[in-house]
Amino acid sequence: MAFSVNVEEKDSVQVITLKDGSNDTEVEIYSFGALLNAFTVTAKSKRINIIDGFTSPADAKENITKGFKSAKLSPFVCRLNKGEYTFNEQMHKIEKFYLGNEAIHGLIYNAAFTIKKYDVDNKKAYVHLSYEYNNKNEGFPFSYTTEIIYTLSTNNKLFIQTIVTNTGDSEMPLNDGWHPYFKLGKTVNDLQLQFNSNSMMEFDNHLLPSGKIIPYEKFETMKSFRDTELDNCFVLKDHTSPSCILKDDNSGLQLSITADPSYPYLQVYTPPHRTSIAIENLSSAPDSFNNHIGLIIEKPHEQFTFATSYQITTL
């Protein structure tokens, strides 16, 4: 059988490796944060990990808030204005990580997920992880379960499904998203890039949406990225084609990111080092607990599913 799953413990974290032995493609996942730490393929006779990850689980534990690499964004995404929001006439303030005046990137990026199940067959290898949030002291007095299923299949395709269930007895606000950084080559300046979008949200000086949608057509067709700087939220046109395509001719790799309708927004961020680029699938706009753009209100025992896939093609 070509596919396999390996689980080992390191730094008190379970490290899961999904492998397609037919082409030596490997995916590495940490139970800490359910982080996608590596997606490794062979191109031009070289082994290339397209994920800007961590050197070890210990490194991830120590440095997850320095860039939030591959973090699961939940129950809110990106920035939350002053960390405050009102829900059902009750005021709440997030008590976790802040960047300036804004709480950022949710509450479960450093959660200890557990493995529910893993298995293989002739077409795929998968692992199913789960985490139950029930912390009344962080400004989100609700209970919910996040299940994440990673599936590696043929042709270098990784499918990621997130299932969120409200386990409490009251409705709750919800966003979902991801924060992976991709590195196809030495620098993002060498990339060619295309978004399935021709518009983006207008941001204020705090990178919070004004509520206005403005045109942005630069990467509606494939273009060289060069020295472009982005920290913006794009509105996807539809879900009939990939949300984003990255291409690096030097390394011989192309990455297609395809989100289903559960992720109508695409946040793109270029860090100052420019060795990788964050491409984030989002269910809502930043600060949606306040502006309500894309906000989900999840009823008790209700379940929502979010899905995206990453497929690598060798050129």
CSV table of C-alpha atoms in Angstrom, one decimal:
chain,number,residue,atom,x,y,z
A,1,MET,CA,0.0,0.0,0.0
A,2,ALA,CA,1.5,3.4,-1.0
A,3,PHE,CA,-0.1,5.4,1.8
A,4,SER,CA,1.0,5.4,5.4
A,5,VAL,CA,0.5,7.2,8.7
A,6,ASN,CA,3.2,7.5,11.4
A,7,VAL,CA,2.7,8.9,14.9
A,8,GLU,CA,5.5,9.6,17.3
A,9,GLU,CA,5.8,11.8,20.4
A,10,LYS,CA,8.3,14.7,20.6
A,11,ASP,CA,8.5,17.4,23.2
A,12,SER,CA,5.2,16.0,24.7
A,13,VAL,CA,3.5,16.6,21.3
A,14,GLN,CA,2.3,14.0,18.9
A,15,VAL,CA,3.8,14.4,15.5
A,16,ILE,CA,1.8,12.8,12.7
A,17,THR,CA,3.3,12.1,9.3
A,18,LEU,CA,1.0,11.3,6.3
A,19,LYS,CA,2.9,9.8,3.4
A,20,ASP,CA,2.3,8.8,-0.2
A,21,GLY,CA,5.1,6.3,-0.8
A,22,SER,CA,4.5,6.3,-4.6
A,23,ASN,CA,6.2,9.8,-4.9
A,24,ASP,CA,7.6,10.4,-1.3
A,25,THR,CA,5.1,13.2,-0.7
A,26,GLU,CA,4.9,13.8,3.1
A,27,VAL,CA,2.7,16.0,5.3
A,28,GLU,CA,3.7,16.7,8.9
A,29,ILE,CA,1.1,17.8,11.5
A,30,TYR,CA,1.6,18.7,15.2
A,31,SER,CA,-1.1,17.9,17.7
A,32,PHE,CA,-0.1,21.2,19.3
A,33,GLY,CA,-2.5,23.6,17.6
A,34,ALA,CA,-3.2,21.0,14.9
A,35,LEU,CA,-0.5,22.8,13.0
A,36,LEU,CA,0.4,21.9,9.4
A,37,ASN,CA,4.2,22.0,9.8
A,38,ALA,CA,5.3,20.5,6.5
A,39,PHE,CA,4.1,19.5,3.0
A,40,THR,CA,7.1,18.1,1.3
A,41,VAL,CA,7.4,17.0,-2.4
A,42,THR,CA,10.1,16.3,-4.9
A,43,ALA,CA,10.7,18.8,-7.7
A,44,LYS,CA,13.7,18.9,-10.0
A,45,SER,CA,15.3,16.1,-8.0
A,46,LYS,CA,15.1,18.2,-4.8
A,47,ARG,CA,13.0,17.7,-1.7
A,48,ILE,CA,11.1,20.9,-1.0
A,49,ASN,CA,8.8,21.7,2.0
A,50,ILE,CA,6.4,24.4,0.9
A,51,ILE,CA,5.3,25.2,4.4
A,52,ASP,CA,7.2,27.8,6.5
A,53,GLY,CA,6.9,25.9,9.7
A,54,PHE,CA,8.8,25.2,12.9
A,55,THR,CA,12.0,23.3,13.6
A,56,SER,CA,10.3,21.2,16.4
A,57,PRO,CA,7.2,21.1,18.6
A,58,ALA,CA,9.2,22.9,21.3
A,59,ASP,CA,10.0,25.7,18.8
A,60,ALA,CA,6.2,25.9,17.9
A,61,LYS,CA,5.3,26.1,21.6
A,62,GLU,CA,7.7,28.9,22.3
A,63,ASN,CA,7.2,30.9,19.1
A,64,ILE,CA,3.6,30.4,17.9
A,65,THR,CA,2.7,34.0,18.5
A,66,LYS,CA,5.6,35.2,16.5
A,67,GLY,CA,3.8,35.1,13.2
A,68,PHE,CA,1.1,32.5,14.1
A,69,LYS,CA,2.5,30.1,11.4
A,70,SER,CA,-0.1,27.5,10.4
A,71,ALA,CA,-2.4,28.6,13.3
A,72,LYS,CA,-6.1,27.6,13.3
A,73,LEU,CA,-8.0,30.9,13.6
A,74,SER,CA,-11.0,30.3,15.9
A,75,PRO,CA,-13.5,31.5,17.2
A,76,PHE,CA,-12.5,34.8,15.6
A,77,VAL,CA,-10.1,35.6,12.8
A,78,CYS,CA,-7.4,38.2,12.3
A,79,ARG,CA,-8.0,41.3,14.4
A,80,LEU,CA,-10.7,42.1,17.0
A,81,ASN,CA,-11.0,45.8,17.7
A,82,LYS,CA,-9.7,46.4,21.2
A,83,GLY,CA,-10.5,42.8,21.9
A,84,GLU,CA,-14.1,43.8,22.7
A,85,TYR,CA,-17.4,42.7,21.4
A,86,THR,CA,-21.1,42.6,22.4
A,87,PHE,CA,-23.2,39.5,21.9
A,88,ASN,CA,-26.8,39.1,23.0
A,89,GLU,CA,-26.5,42.4,24.8
A,90,GLN,CA,-23.5,41.2,26.9
A,91,MET,CA,-20.1,43.0,26.6
A,92,HIS,CA,-17.1,40.7,26.4
A,93,LYS,CA,-13.3,41.4,26.3
A,94,ILE,CA,-10.8,38.8,25.0
A,95,GLU,CA,-8.1,37.9,27.5
A,96,LYS,CA,-5.4,36.4,25.3
A,97,PHE,CA,-2.9,37.6,22.8
A,98,TYR,CA,-2.9,41.3,21.6
A,99,LEU,CA,-1.0,43.1,18.9
A,100,GLY,CA,-1.2,46.7,19.8
A,101,ASN,CA,-4.8,47.4,20.8
A,102,GLU,CA,-6.3,44.5,19.0
A,103,ALA,CA,-6.8,40.9,20.1
A,104,ILE,CA,-5.6,38.7,17.2
A,105,HIS,CA,-6.0,35.2,15.7
A,106,GLY,CA,-8.5,33.6,18.1
A,107,LEU,CA,-8.1,31.4,21.2
A,108,ILE,CA,-7.1,27.9,20.1
A,109,TYR,CA,-3.8,28.4,18.1
A,110,ASN,CA,-1.9,26.8,21.0
A,111,ALA,CA,-4.5,24.2,22.0
A,112,ALA,CA,-3.6,20.6,22.7
A,113,PHE,CA,-5.5,18.6,20.1
A,114,THR,CA,-6.0,14.8,20.5
A,115,ILE,CA,-6.1,12.2,17.8
A,116,LYS,CA,-9.5,10.6,17.3
A,117,LYS,CA,-8.6,8.4,14.5
A,118,TYR,CA,-6.2,7.8,11.6
A,119,ASP,CA,-6.2,5.3,8.7
A,120,VAL,CA,-5.1,4.6,5.2
A,121,ASP,CA,-6.3,3.0,2.0
A,122,ASN,CA,-5.1,2.7,-1.6
A,123,LYS,CA,-6.0,6.3,-2.3
A,124,LYS,CA,-5.3,8.3,0.8
A,125,ALA,CA,-4.0,8.7,4.3
A,126,TYR,CA,-5.8,10.8,6.9
A,127,VAL,CA,-5.8,11.9,10.6
A,128,HIS,CA,-8.7,13.2,12.6
A,129,LEU,CA,-7.9,15.6,15.5
A,130,SER,CA,-10.2,17.1,18.0
A,131,TYR,CA,-10.2,19.8,20.7
A,132,GLU,CA,-12.9,20.9,23.2
A,133,TYR,CA,-12.9,24.6,24.1
A,134,ASN,CA,-14.5,25.4,27.5
A,135,ASN,CA,-12.5,28.3,29.0
A,136,LYS,CA,-14.7,30.8,30.7
A,137,ASN,CA,-11.8,33.1,31.6
A,138,GLU,CA,-10.7,34.3,28.1
A,139,GLY,CA,-13.6,36.5,27.2
A,140,PHE,CA,-15.5,33.9,25.2
A,141,PRO,CA,-17.9,32.2,27.6
A,142,PHE,CA,-19.0,29.4,25.2
A,143,SER,CA,-18.2,25.8,24.7
A,144,TYR,CA,-17.4,24.2,21.3
A,145,THR,CA,-15.5,21.4,19.7
A,146,THR,CA,-13.2,21.8,16.8
A,147,GLU,CA,-12.4,18.7,14.7
A,148,ILE,CA,-9.8,18.9,12.0
A,149,ILE,CA,-9.3,16.2,9.4
A,150,TYR,CA,-6.2,16.2,7.2
A,151,THR,CA,-6.4,13.9,4.1
A,152,LEU,CA,-3.4,13.4,1.8
A,153,SER,CA,-4.5,11.8,-1.5
A,154,THR,CA,-2.9,11.1,-4.9
A,155,ASN,CA,-1.4,13.8,-7.1
A,156,ASN,CA,0.0,15.8,-4.1
A,157,LYS,CA,-3.4,16.9,-2.9
A,158,LEU,CA,-4.0,17.8,0.8
A,159,PHE,CA,-7.7,18.3,1.8
A,160,ILE,CA,-8.3,20.0,5.2
A,161,GLN,CA,-11.8,19.9,6.8
A,162,THR,CA,-12.8,21.7,10.0
A,163,ILE,CA,-16.0,20.8,11.8
A,164,VAL,CA,-17.1,23.1,14.6
A,165,THR,CA,-19.9,22.0,17.0
A,166,ASN,CA,-21.5,24.2,19.6
A,167,THR,CA,-21.5,22.0,22.7
A,168,GLY,CA,-23.0,24.6,25.0
A,169,ASP,CA,-26.6,25.5,25.8
A,170,SER,CA,-26.7,29.0,24.2
A,171,GLU,CA,-25.9,30.3,20.7
A,172,MET,CA,-22.4,31.7,20.1
A,173,PRO,CA,-20.6,33.9,17.5
A,174,LEU,CA,-18.1,32.1,15.2
A,175,ASN,CA,-15.5,32.6,12.6
A,176,ASP,CA,-13.0,30.1,11.2
A,177,GLY,CA,-9.8,30.4,9.3
A,178,TRP,CA,-6.2,29.3,8.7
A,179,HIS,CA,-2.9,31.1,8.9
A,180,PRO,CA,-0.3,29.0,6.8
A,181,TYR,CA,2.8,30.5,5.3
A,182,PHE,CA,4.0,29.1,1.9
A,183,LYS,CA,7.5,29.1,0.5
A,184,LEU,CA,7.9,27.7,-2.9
A,185,GLY,CA,11.4,29.1,-3.5
A,186,LYS,CA,14.0,31.4,-2.0
A,187,THR,CA,11.9,34.6,-2.0
A,188,VAL,CA,8.2,35.5,-2.7
A,189,ASN,CA,9.6,38.1,-5.1
A,190,ASP,CA,10.1,35.2,-7.6
A,191,LEU,CA,6.5,34.1,-7.4
A,192,GLN,CA,3.8,34.4,-9.9
A,193,LEU,CA,0.4,34.9,-8.3
A,194,GLN,CA,-3.3,34.8,-9.1
A,195,PHE,CA,-6.4,35.4,-7.0
A,196,ASN,CA,-9.9,34.5,-7.8
A,197,SER,CA,-10.9,38.0,-6.8
A,198,ASN,CA,-11.1,41.5,-8.2
A,199,SER,CA,-12.0,43.3,-5.0
A,200,MET,CA,-10.9,43.7,-1.4
A,201,MET,CA,-12.1,45.2,1.9
A,202,GLU,CA,-11.1,48.7,2.6
A,203,PHE,CA,-9.0,48.8,5.8
A,204,ASP,CA,-8.5,51.6,8.3
A,205,ASN,CA,-5.1,52.4,9.9
A,206,HIS,CA,-5.6,49.6,12.3
A,207,LEU,CA,-6.2,47.0,9.5
A,208,LEU,CA,-9.9,46.8,10.4
A,209,PRO,CA,-12.6,46.8,7.7
A,210,SER,CA,-14.4,50.1,7.0
A,211,GLY,CA,-17.4,48.1,5.5
A,212,LYS,CA,-16.5,49.3,2.0
A,213,ILE,CA,-15.5,47.0,-0.8
A,214,ILE,CA,-13.0,48.5,-3.2
A,215,PRO,CA,-11.6,47.3,-6.6
A,216,TYR,CA,-8.3,45.4,-6.7
A,217,GLU,CA,-7.6,43.7,-10.0
A,218,LYS,CA,-3.8,43.4,-10.0
A,219,PHE,CA,-3.7,39.6,-9.6
A,220,GLU,CA,-7.0,38.7,-11.2
A,221,THR,CA,-4.8,37.1,-13.8
A,222,MET,CA,-1.4,35.5,-13.3
A,223,LYS,CA,1.3,38.2,-12.6
A,224,SER,CA,4.8,38.4,-11.2
A,225,PHE,CA,4.6,39.3,-7.5
A,226,ARG,CA,8.0,41.1,-7.3
A,227,ASP,CA,8.1,43.7,-4.5
A,228,THR,CA,4.3,43.8,-3.8
A,229,GLU,CA,3.4,44.2,-0.2
A,230,LEU,CA,0.0,43.0,1.1
A,231,ASP,CA,-1.9,42.7,4.3
A,232,ASN,CA,-5.3,42.7,2.8
A,233,CYS,CA,-8.6,40.8,2.8
A,234,PHE,CA,-9.9,39.9,-0.7
A,235,VAL,CA,-13.4,38.9,-1.6
A,236,LEU,CA,-13.6,35.8,-3.7
A,237,LYS,CA,-15.7,35.9,-6.8
A,238,ASP,CA,-16.9,32.3,-6.6
A,239,HIS,CA,-15.7,28.8,-5.8
A,240,THR,CA,-15.6,27.3,-9.3
A,241,SER,CA,-11.9,27.8,-9.6
A,242,PRO,CA,-8.9,27.9,-7.3
A,243,SER,CA,-9.0,30.8,-4.7
A,244,CYS,CA,-5.3,31.4,-5.3
A,245,ILE,CA,-2.5,30.0,-7.4
A,246,LEU,CA,1.2,30.4,-6.6
A,247,LYS,CA,3.9,29.5,-9.1
A,248,ASP,CA,7.7,29.5,-8.9
A,249,ASP,CA,9.5,28.6,-12.1
A,250,ASN,CA,12.9,28.4,-10.4
A,251,SER,CA,11.8,25.6,-8.0
A,252,GLY,CA,9.4,24.0,-10.5
A,253,LEU,CA,6.4,24.2,-8.3
A,254,GLN,CA,2.9,25.4,-8.5
A,255,LEU,CA,0.4,25.5,-5.6
A,256,SER,CA,-3.3,25.7,-6.1
A,257,ILE,CA,-5.5,26.6,-3.1
A,258,THR,CA,-9.2,25.8,-3.5
A,259,ALA,CA,-11.7,26.8,-0.8
A,260,ASP,CA,-15.3,25.7,-0.7
A,261,PRO,CA,-18.1,28.3,-0.1
A,262,SER,CA,-17.5,28.2,3.6
A,263,TYR,CA,-14.4,30.4,3.1
A,264,PRO,CA,-15.5,33.4,1.0
A,265,TYR,CA,-12.6,35.6,2.0
A,266,LEU,CA,-8.8,35.4,1.3
A,267,GLN,CA,-6.4,37.3,3.6
A,268,VAL,CA,-2.9,37.7,2.1
A,269,TYR,CA,0.1,38.9,4.1
A,270,THR,CA,3.7,39.4,3.1
A,271,PRO,CA,6.0,39.4,6.1
A,272,PRO,CA,9.1,41.7,6.1
A,273,HIS,CA,11.5,38.8,5.5
A,274,ARG,CA,9.7,37.9,2.2
A,275,THR,CA,10.9,34.3,2.3
A,276,SER,CA,7.3,33.1,2.6
A,277,ILE,CA,3.7,34.5,2.2
A,278,ALA,CA,0.6,33.9,4.3
A,279,ILE,CA,-2.5,32.9,2.3
A,280,GLU,CA,-5.4,32.6,4.8
A,281,ASN,CA,-8.8,31.2,4.0
A,282,LEU,CA,-11.4,33.0,6.2
A,283,SER,CA,-15.1,32.4,6.8
A,284,SER,CA,-15.6,36.1,7.7
A,285,ALA,CA,-14.0,39.5,7.6
A,286,PRO,CA,-11.6,40.6,10.3
A,287,ASP,CA,-13.4,42.1,13.3
A,288,SER,CA,-16.7,40.4,12.3
A,289,PHE,CA,-17.7,40.0,16.0
A,290,ASN,CA,-18.3,43.8,15.7
A,291,ASN,CA,-19.0,44.5,12.1
A,292,HIS,CA,-20.9,41.2,11.5
A,293,ILE,CA,-19.5,40.8,8.0
A,294,GLY,CA,-19.7,37.0,7.4
A,295,LEU,CA,-20.4,36.4,11.1
A,296,ILE,CA,-21.9,33.0,11.9
A,297,ILE,CA,-24.3,32.6,14.8
A,298,GLU,CA,-24.1,29.0,15.8
A,299,LYS,CA,-27.0,27.5,17.7
A,300,PRO,CA,-26.7,24.9,20.5
A,301,HIS,CA,-25.6,21.5,19.1
A,302,GLU,CA,-25.4,23.0,15.6
A,303,GLN,CA,-22.5,22.0,13.4
A,304,PHE,CA,-20.6,23.9,10.7
A,305,THR,CA,-18.1,22.5,8.3
A,306,PHE,CA,-15.3,24.5,6.6
A,307,ALA,CA,-13.0,23.0,3.9
A,308,THR,CA,-10.1,23.9,1.7
A,309,SER,CA,-7.5,22.0,-0.4
A,310,TYR,CA,-3.9,22.5,-1.4
A,311,GLN,CA,-2.5,20.8,-4.5
A,312,ILE,CA,1.1,20.9,-5.6
A,313,THR,CA,2.0,20.5,-9.3
A,314,THR,CA,5.6,20.0,-10.4
A,315,LEU,CA,6.3,22.1,-13.5
